[in-house]
CSV table of C-alpha atoms in Angstrom, one decimal:
chain,number,residue,atom,x,y,z
A,257,UNK,CA,1.2,177.6,154.4
A,258,UNK,CA,-2.2,176.5,155.9
A,259,UNK,CA,-4.7,178.7,157.7
A,260,UNK,CA,-6.5,177.6,160.8
A,261,UNK,CA,-10.2,178.4,161.1
A,262,UNK,CA,-11.3,180.7,163.9
A,263,UNK,CA,-14.0,179.0,166.1
A,264,UNK,CA,-14.7,181.5,168.8
A,265,UNK,CA,-13.4,183.3,171.8
A,266,UNK,CA,-14.2,184.1,175.4
A,267,UNK,CA,-13.2,186.9,177.8
A,268,UNK,CA,-13.6,184.5,180.8
A,269,UNK,CA,-15.3,187.4,182.6
A,270,UNK,CA,-12.1,189.2,183.2
A,271,UNK,CA,-12.2,192.9,184.3
A,272,UNK,CA,-11.6,195.4,181.6
A,273,UNK,CA,-8.0,195.9,180.4
A,274,UNK,CA,-6.9,192.6,181.9
A,275,UNK,CA,-4.6,190.3,180.0
A,276,UNK,CA,-3.8,186.6,180.3
A,277,UNK,CA,-0.3,185.5,181.2
A,278,UNK,CA,-0.6,181.7,180.7
A,279,UNK,CA,-3.2,179.2,179.5
A,280,UNK,CA,-2.7,175.5,180.6
A,281,UNK,CA,-4.7,172.3,180.1
A,282,UNK,CA,-6.0,170.7,183.3
A,283,UNK,CA,-8.2,167.6,183.5
A,284,UNK,CA,-10.2,168.3,180.3
A,285,UNK,CA,-10.5,172.0,180.9
A,286,UNK,CA,-8.3,175.1,180.4
A,287,UNK,CA,-6.8,177.1,183.3
A,288,UNK,CA,-5.4,180.6,183.0
A,289,UNK,CA,-3.7,183.2,185.2
A,290,UNK,CA,-4.1,186.9,184.4
A,291,UNK,CA,-3.1,190.4,185.4
A,292,UNK,CA,-5.9,190.8,187.9
A,293,UNK,CA,-4.2,188.1,190.0
A,294,UNK,CA,-6.9,185.5,189.4
A,295,UNK,CA,-6.8,181.9,188.4
A,296,UNK,CA,-9.7,180.9,186.1
A,297,UNK,CA,-10.8,177.5,184.8
A,298,UNK,CA,-12.7,177.3,181.5
A,299,UNK,CA,-14.7,174.5,179.8
A,300,UNK,CA,-12.5,173.9,176.7
A,301,UNK,CA,-15.5,173.1,174.5
A,302,UNK,CA,-17.5,176.3,175.3
A,303,UNK,CA,-14.7,178.5,176.6
A,304,UNK,CA,-17.0,179.5,179.4
A,305,UNK,CA,-16.1,179.5,183.1
A,306,UNK,CA,-16.8,176.2,184.9
A,307,UNK,CA,-18.9,176.4,188.1
A,308,UNK,CA,-16.7,177.8,190.9
A,309,UNK,CA,-14.0,178.4,188.3
A,310,UNK,CA,-12.6,181.7,189.6
A,311,UNK,CA,-10.0,181.9,192.3
A,312,UNK,CA,-9.5,185.5,193.2
A,313,UNK,CA,-6.2,187.0,194.5
A,314,UNK,CA,-4.2,183.8,194.3
A,315,UNK,CA,-1.1,186.0,194.8
A,316,UNK,CA,-0.1,189.6,195.1
A,317,UNK,CA,1.4,189.6,191.7
A,318,UNK,CA,0.9,186.1,190.2
A,319,UNK,CA,3.6,185.1,187.8
A,320,UNK,CA,3.5,181.4,187.1
A,321,UNK,CA,1.0,178.5,186.6
A,322,UNK,CA,1.9,174.8,186.4
A,323,UNK,CA,0.0,171.5,186.8
A,324,UNK,CA,1.0,168.5,188.9
A,325,UNK,CA,1.1,165.7,186.4
A,326,UNK,CA,0.4,163.1,189.1
A,327,UNK,CA,-2.6,165.1,190.3
A,328,UNK,CA,-4.8,166.3,187.5
A,329,UNK,CA,-7.0,168.3,189.8
A,330,UNK,CA,-4.2,170.3,191.3
A,331,UNK,CA,-2.6,173.5,190.0
A,332,UNK,CA,0.5,175.3,191.3
A,333,UNK,CA,0.9,179.1,191.2
A,334,UNK,CA,3.8,181.3,192.2
A,335,UNK,CA,4.0,185.1,192.6
A,336,UNK,CA,6.0,188.2,193.4
A,337,UNK,CA,4.8,187.7,197.0
A,338,UNK,CA,7.5,185.0,197.4
A,339,UNK,CA,4.9,182.2,197.8
A,340,UNK,CA,4.0,179.1,195.9
A,341,UNK,CA,0.5,177.7,196.4
A,342,UNK,CA,-1.4,174.6,195.3
A,343,UNK,CA,-5.1,174.7,194.4
A,344,UNK,CA,-7.5,171.8,194.6
A,345,UNK,CA,-10.0,172.4,191.7
A,346,UNK,CA,-12.5,169.9,193.1
A,347,UNK,CA,-12.7,171.5,196.5
A,348,UNK,CA,-12.0,175.1,195.2
A,349,UNK,CA,-9.5,175.7,198.0
A,350,UNK,CA,-5.8,176.3,198.6
A,351,UNK,CA,-4.1,173.1,199.9
A,352,UNK,CA,-0.4,173.8,200.3
A,353,UNK,CA,1.9,176.9,200.6
A,354,UNK,CA,5.6,176.8,200.0
A,355,UNK,CA,8.1,179.6,200.7
A,356,UNK,CA,11.7,180.2,201.7
A,357,UNK,CA,13.4,182.8,203.8
A,358,UNK,CA,14.8,185.3,201.2
A,359,UNK,CA,11.5,187.0,200.3
A,360,UNK,CA,12.6,187.2,196.7
A,361,UNK,CA,9.7,187.2,194.1
A,362,UNK,CA,9.3,183.9,192.3
A,363,UNK,CA,9.5,184.3,188.5
A,364,UNK,CA,9.6,180.6,187.4
A,365,UNK,CA,8.1,177.3,188.5
A,366,UNK,CA,8.4,173.6,187.6
A,367,UNK,CA,7.0,170.3,188.9
A,368,UNK,CA,8.6,166.9,188.2
A,369,UNK,CA,6.5,164.5,186.1
A,370,UNK,CA,6.0,162.4,189.1
A,371,UNK,CA,4.5,165.3,191.0
A,372,UNK,CA,6.8,165.0,194.0
A,373,UNK,CA,9.5,167.6,193.3
A,374,UNK,CA,8.9,171.4,193.0
A,375,UNK,CA,11.4,173.9,191.8
A,376,UNK,CA,11.2,177.7,191.7
A,377,UNK,CA,13.4,180.4,190.4
A,378,UNK,CA,13.7,183.9,191.9
A,379,UNK,CA,14.3,187.4,190.8
A,380,UNK,CA,17.8,188.8,191.5
A,381,UNK,CA,17.9,190.3,195.0
A,382,UNK,CA,20.9,191.3,197.1
A,383,UNK,CA,23.1,190.0,194.2
A,384,UNK,CA,21.5,186.5,194.4
A,385,UNK,CA,19.1,184.7,192.2
A,386,UNK,CA,18.1,181.3,193.6
A,387,UNK,CA,16.8,178.0,192.4
A,388,UNK,CA,14.9,176.5,195.3
A,389,UNK,CA,13.9,172.8,195.5
A,390,UNK,CA,11.1,171.2,197.6
A,391,UNK,CA,9.7,167.8,198.1
A,392,UNK,CA,6.0,168.5,197.7
A,393,UNK,CA,5.2,165.8,200.2
A,394,UNK,CA,7.2,167.6,202.9
A,395,UNK,CA,6.5,171.3,202.2
A,396,UNK,CA,7.7,172.8,205.5
A,397,UNK,CA,11.2,173.7,204.3
A,398,UNK,CA,13.1,173.5,201.0
A,399,UNK,CA,15.3,170.5,200.3
A,400,UNK,CA,18.0,172.6,198.8
A,401,UNK,CA,18.8,176.1,197.4
A,402,UNK,CA,21.2,176.9,194.6
A,403,UNK,CA,22.2,180.5,195.0
A,404,UNK,CA,25.4,180.9,193.0
A,405,UNK,CA,24.6,179.2,189.7
A,406,UNK,CA,23.0,182.3,188.1
A,407,UNK,CA,23.8,186.0,188.6
A,408,UNK,CA,20.6,187.4,187.2
A,409,UNK,CA,16.8,186.6,187.2
A,410,UNK,CA,15.8,183.0,186.9
A,411,UNK,CA,12.5,183.9,185.2
A,412,UNK,CA,9.7,182.5,183.2
A,413,UNK,CA,7.9,183.7,180.1
A,414,UNK,CA,6.1,180.4,179.3
A,415,UNK,CA,7.4,177.9,178.6
A,416,UNK,CA,9.5,177.5,181.7
A,417,UNK,CA,13.0,178.6,182.3
A,418,UNK,CA,12.9,175.8,184.8
A,419,UNK,CA,12.0,172.3,183.7
A,420,UNK,CA,12.4,168.8,185.0
A,421,UNK,CA,13.5,166.1,182.6
A,422,UNK,CA,10.6,163.7,181.6
A,423,UNK,CA,12.4,160.5,182.4
A,424,UNK,CA,15.1,161.5,184.8
A,425,UNK,CA,13.3,162.8,187.9
A,426,UNK,CA,16.4,164.5,189.5
A,427,UNK,CA,17.5,166.3,186.3
A,428,UNK,CA,16.5,169.9,186.3
A,429,UNK,CA,17.2,172.6,183.7
A,430,UNK,CA,17.3,176.3,184.4
A,431,UNK,CA,17.9,179.4,182.3
A,432,UNK,CA,18.5,183.1,183.2
A,433,UNK,CA,19.0,186.5,181.8
A,434,UNK,CA,22.7,186.0,182.5
A,435,UNK,CA,22.7,183.9,179.3
A,436,UNK,CA,23.4,180.6,181.0
A,437,UNK,CA,21.4,177.3,180.8
A,438,UNK,CA,22.3,175.0,183.7
A,439,UNK,CA,21.6,171.3,184.2
A,440,UNK,CA,21.4,170.1,187.8
A,441,UNK,CA,21.2,166.8,189.6
A,442,UNK,CA,18.8,167.7,192.3
A,443,UNK,CA,19.6,164.6,194.3
A,444,UNK,CA,22.8,166.4,195.2
A,445,UNK,CA,22.5,169.2,197.8
A,446,UNK,CA,25.9,170.7,197.4
A,447,UNK,CA,25.6,173.3,194.6
A,448,UNK,CA,29.0,172.9,193.1
A,449,UNK,CA,28.5,169.2,192.7
A,450,UNK,CA,24.8,169.5,191.7
A,451,UNK,CA,25.6,171.5,188.5
A,452,UNK,CA,26.5,168.9,185.9
A,453,UNK,CA,26.4,171.0,182.8
A,454,UNK,CA,26.7,174.8,182.1
A,455,UNK,CA,25.9,176.2,178.6
A,456,UNK,CA,26.6,179.8,177.7
A,457,UNK,CA,24.1,180.8,175.0
A,458,UNK,CA,25.8,184.2,174.8
A,459,UNK,CA,22.7,186.3,175.2
A,460,UNK,CA,19.8,186.7,177.7
A,461,UNK,CA,17.7,183.6,177.7
A,462,UNK,CA,14.1,184.1,176.6
A,463,UNK,CA,13.0,180.4,176.5
A,464,UNK,CA,14.7,177.1,177.2
A,465,UNK,CA,13.6,173.6,177.7
A,466,UNK,CA,14.1,169.9,176.8
A,467,UNK,CA,13.4,168.8,173.3
A,468,UNK,CA,14.1,165.1,173.8
A,469,UNK,CA,15.8,162.8,176.3
A,470,UNK,CA,19.2,164.0,175.0
A,471,UNK,CA,18.8,167.6,173.7
A,472,UNK,CA,17.6,171.0,174.9
A,473,UNK,CA,17.1,174.3,173.2
A,474,UNK,CA,17.8,177.9,174.1
A,475,UNK,CA,16.2,181.0,172.6
A,476,UNK,CA,17.4,184.5,173.5
A,477,UNK,CA,15.5,187.7,173.9
A,478,UNK,CA,16.9,188.8,170.6
A,479,UNK,CA,15.6,185.5,169.0
A,480,UNK,CA,18.9,183.6,168.7
A,481,UNK,CA,18.0,179.9,168.7
A,482,UNK,CA,20.2,176.8,169.2
A,483,UNK,CA,19.8,173.2,170.1
A,484,UNK,CA,22.3,171.7,172.5
A,485,UNK,CA,23.2,168.1,173.5
A,486,UNK,CA,22.6,167.0,177.0
A,487,UNK,CA,26.0,165.8,178.2
A,488,UNK,CA,25.2,162.5,179.9
A,489,UNK,CA,28.8,161.3,179.7
A,490,UNK,CA,32.2,162.6,178.8
A,491,UNK,CA,31.9,161.1,175.3
A,492,UNK,CA,29.1,163.7,174.5
A,493,UNK,CA,31.2,166.7,175.4
A,494,UNK,CA,32.4,167.3,171.9
A,495,UNK,CA,29.0,167.0,170.2
A,496,UNK,CA,28.3,170.2,168.4
A,497,UNK,CA,25.1,172.2,168.9
A,498,UNK,CA,22.8,173.1,166.1
A,499,UNK,CA,23.0,176.9,165.8
A,500,UNK,CA,20.3,178.7,163.8
A,501,UNK,CA,21.2,182.2,164.8
A,502,UNK,CA,18.5,184.9,164.6
A,503,UNK,CA,15.4,183.0,163.5
A,504,UNK,CA,13.3,186.1,162.6
A,505,UNK,CA,14.4,186.2,159.0
A,506,UNK,CA,14.2,182.4,158.7
A,507,UNK,CA,10.6,182.3,160.1
A,508,UNK,CA,9.5,185.6,158.6
A,509,UNK,CA,8.4,186.8,162.0
A,510,UNK,CA,9.1,189.7,164.4
A,511,UNK,CA,9.2,187.6,167.6
A,512,UNK,CA,8.9,184.0,168.9
A,513,UNK,CA,6.0,183.5,171.3
A,514,UNK,CA,6.7,180.0,172.5
A,515,UNK,CA,8.5,176.7,171.9
A,516,UNK,CA,6.4,173.6,172.7
A,517,UNK,CA,7.8,170.1,172.9
A,518,UNK,CA,5.3,167.2,172.9
A,519,UNK,CA,6.0,163.5,172.3
A,520,UNK,CA,7.0,163.2,168.6
A,521,UNK,CA,6.6,166.9,167.8
A,522,UNK,CA,8.1,170.3,168.5
A,523,UNK,CA,6.2,173.5,167.6
A,524,UNK,CA,7.4,177.0,167.5
A,525,UNK,CA,4.9,179.9,167.7
A,526,UNK,CA,6.2,182.9,165.7
A,527,UNK,CA,4.3,186.2,165.8
A,528,UNK,CA,4.1,189.3,163.6
A,529,UNK,CA,2.7,192.5,165.1
A,530,UNK,CA,2.6,194.3,161.8
A,531,UNK,CA,0.7,191.5,160.0
A,532,UNK,CA,-1.5,190.6,163.1
A,533,UNK,CA,-1.0,186.8,162.9
A,534,UNK,CA,0.7,183.9,164.6
A,535,UNK,CA,2.4,181.1,162.7
A,536,UNK,CA,2.9,177.6,164.1
A,537,UNK,CA,5.9,175.9,162.6
A,538,UNK,CA,7.2,172.4,163.2
A,539,UNK,CA,10.8,171.8,164.2
A,540,UNK,CA,12.0,168.5,162.7
A,541,UNK,CA,14.8,166.5,164.2
A,542,UNK,CA,15.5,164.2,161.3
A,543,UNK,CA,17.8,164.0,159.4
A,544,UNK,CA,18.9,167.2,161.2
A,545,UNK,CA,17.1,169.9,163.1
A,546,UNK,CA,15.2,172.1,160.6
A,547,UNK,CA,12.0,174.1,160.3
A,548,UNK,CA,9.1,172.7,158.3
A,549,UNK,CA,8.2,176.0,156.7
A,550,UNK,CA,6.0,174.8,153.8
A,551,UNK,CA,3.6,173.2,156.3
A,552,UNK,CA,3.3,176.1,158.8
A,553,UNK,CA,-0.1,176.9,160.1
A,554,UNK,CA,-1.3,180.5,160.2
A,555,UNK,CA,-3.6,181.9,162.9
A,556,UNK,CA,-4.9,185.2,161.5
A,557,UNK,CA,-5.6,188.0,164.0
A,558,UNK,CA,-4.3,185.8,166.8
A,559,UNK,CA,-2.9,187.4,169.8
A,560,UNK,CA,-0.5,180.2,172.9
A,561,UNK,CA,-0.1,174.5,174.7
A,562,UNK,CA,0.0,171.1,172.7
A,563,UNK,CA,-1.0,171.0,169.0
A,564,UNK,CA,-4.0,168.8,168.0
A,565,UNK,CA,-7.3,169.2,166.2
A,566,UNK,CA,-8.3,172.3,168.2
A,567,UNK,CA,-5.8,175.0,169.1
A,568,UNK,CA,-6.1,177.5,171.9
A,569,UNK,CA,-4.3,180.8,172.3
A,570,UNK,CA,-4.5,183.6,174.9
A,571,UNK,CA,-3.0,187.0,175.0
A,572,UNK,CA,-2.8,190.6,176.1
A,573,UNK,CA,-6.3,191.3,174.8
A,574,UNK,CA,-7.7,189.2,177.7
A,575,UNK,CA,-9.3,186.7,175.3
A,576,UNK,CA,-8.9,182.9,175.0
A,577,UNK,CA,-9.4,181.9,171.4
A,578,UNK,CA,-10.1,178.5,169.8
A,579,UNK,CA,-9.0,177.5,166.3
A,580,UNK,CA,-9.5,174.4,164.2
A,581,UNK,CA,-6.4,173.1,162.6
A,582,UNK,CA,-6.2,172.8,158.8
A,583,UNK,CA,-5.8,169.0,159.0
A,584,UNK,CA,-9.2,168.7,160.7
A,585,UNK,CA,-10.8,170.9,158.0
A,586,UNK,CA,-9.4,168.5,155.5
A,587,UNK,CA,-10.7,165.5,157.4
A,588,UNK,CA,-14.2,167.1,157.5
A,589,UNK,CA,-14.2,167.9,153.8
A,590,UNK,CA,-13.2,164.4,153.1
A,591,UNK,CA,-16.0,163.0,155.2
A,592,UNK,CA,-18.5,165.2,153.3
A,593,UNK,CA,-17.3,163.7,150.0
A,594,UNK,CA,-17.4,160.1,151.3
A,595,UNK,CA,-20.3,157.9,150.2
A,596,UNK,CA,-22.8,157.2,153.0
A,597,UNK,CA,-21.7,153.6,153.2
A,598,UNK,CA,-18.3,154.5,154.7
A,599,UNK,CA,-19.6,154.7,158.2
A,600,UNK,CA,-16.4,153.4,159.8
A,601,UNK,CA,-14.3,156.2,158.4
A,602,UNK,CA,-16.7,158.9,159.5
A,603,UNK,CA,-16.7,157.5,163.0
A,604,UNK,CA,-12.9,157.6,163.2
A,605,UNK,CA,-12.7,161.2,161.9
A,606,UNK,CA,-15.4,162.2,164.4
A,607,UNK,CA,-13.3,160.8,167.2
A,608,UNK,CA,-10.3,162.8,166.1
A,609,UNK,CA,-12.4,166.0,165.8
A,610,UNK,CA,-13.4,165.6,169.4
A,611,UNK,CA,-9.9,165.4,170.8
A,612,UNK,CA,-9.0,168.7,172.4
A,613,UNK,CA,-5.6,169.8,173.7
A,614,UNK,CA,-4.8,173.5,174.2
A,615,UNK,CA,-1.9,175.3,172.5
């Protein structure tokens, strides 16, 4: 086990007793939504608010925060007020508002990697929980609504219970407290035909998302974890999932905070209330899916998006915290031990040290 070094924290000028729901990278900064219904943008090097970095009352009950990959100055939010809004960080204004007729609170939100398709999942209301699809370029009315594919909340605890596939723009994944993970082809408006795969995880979904082009994971609220194949053809129907079961004894944790998939790496954040720390554990895919427990990183007294030289976490204490990964500490120590003539190596290490992506 390796321990990350604590660098500092910021309250982001939140009111007392506020807590942060989500922290997200945006155009070199950090964005966050919190229990006071604000959207805040922080400088990721200082953790201080950027000028005009507070958007008050973005919703009556904000629930979700996402970025538009194609527009790095635009953020999307959703709320219990049954509205989705986009925010231009340069102008400091709301630009687009999306809604549909049911009035059901939005609990999950996703944007395609091309930034053109938006999907939102609703709370169960009148025996229906909907997945609603918009074309962001034509926001007046939804393209389609899938109202029978789930029979309980389509919700979001970060990461999304809604996620678009990274290379297949019309492929959408959804998860629900009904225990189902559905795969849709959003190019098809008819709901029966649009659902191309249904996976019953057997327990209320806590987190789900794509791990690769051909696999996705599901984690239940009672921490049952499995990796499933994405059935792209009939030949894949018999491919068996990788079932880990309850990961709490495996990871020596009390709960799983997050599962983050980045190109070439999958990280699981596992928390322990009684020991007051958060562990970051790599999930390896080769030769088979397994946890890299000997190399886990411990964040002591932590309260988390992408792993790199600096890690960022946020939590119910209303703080955003920054950490330096053990690999960078090793690099810095190596640089101090190097003779002065090794200028090229010091320069390369310095560049790595300056690369910031939030966890």
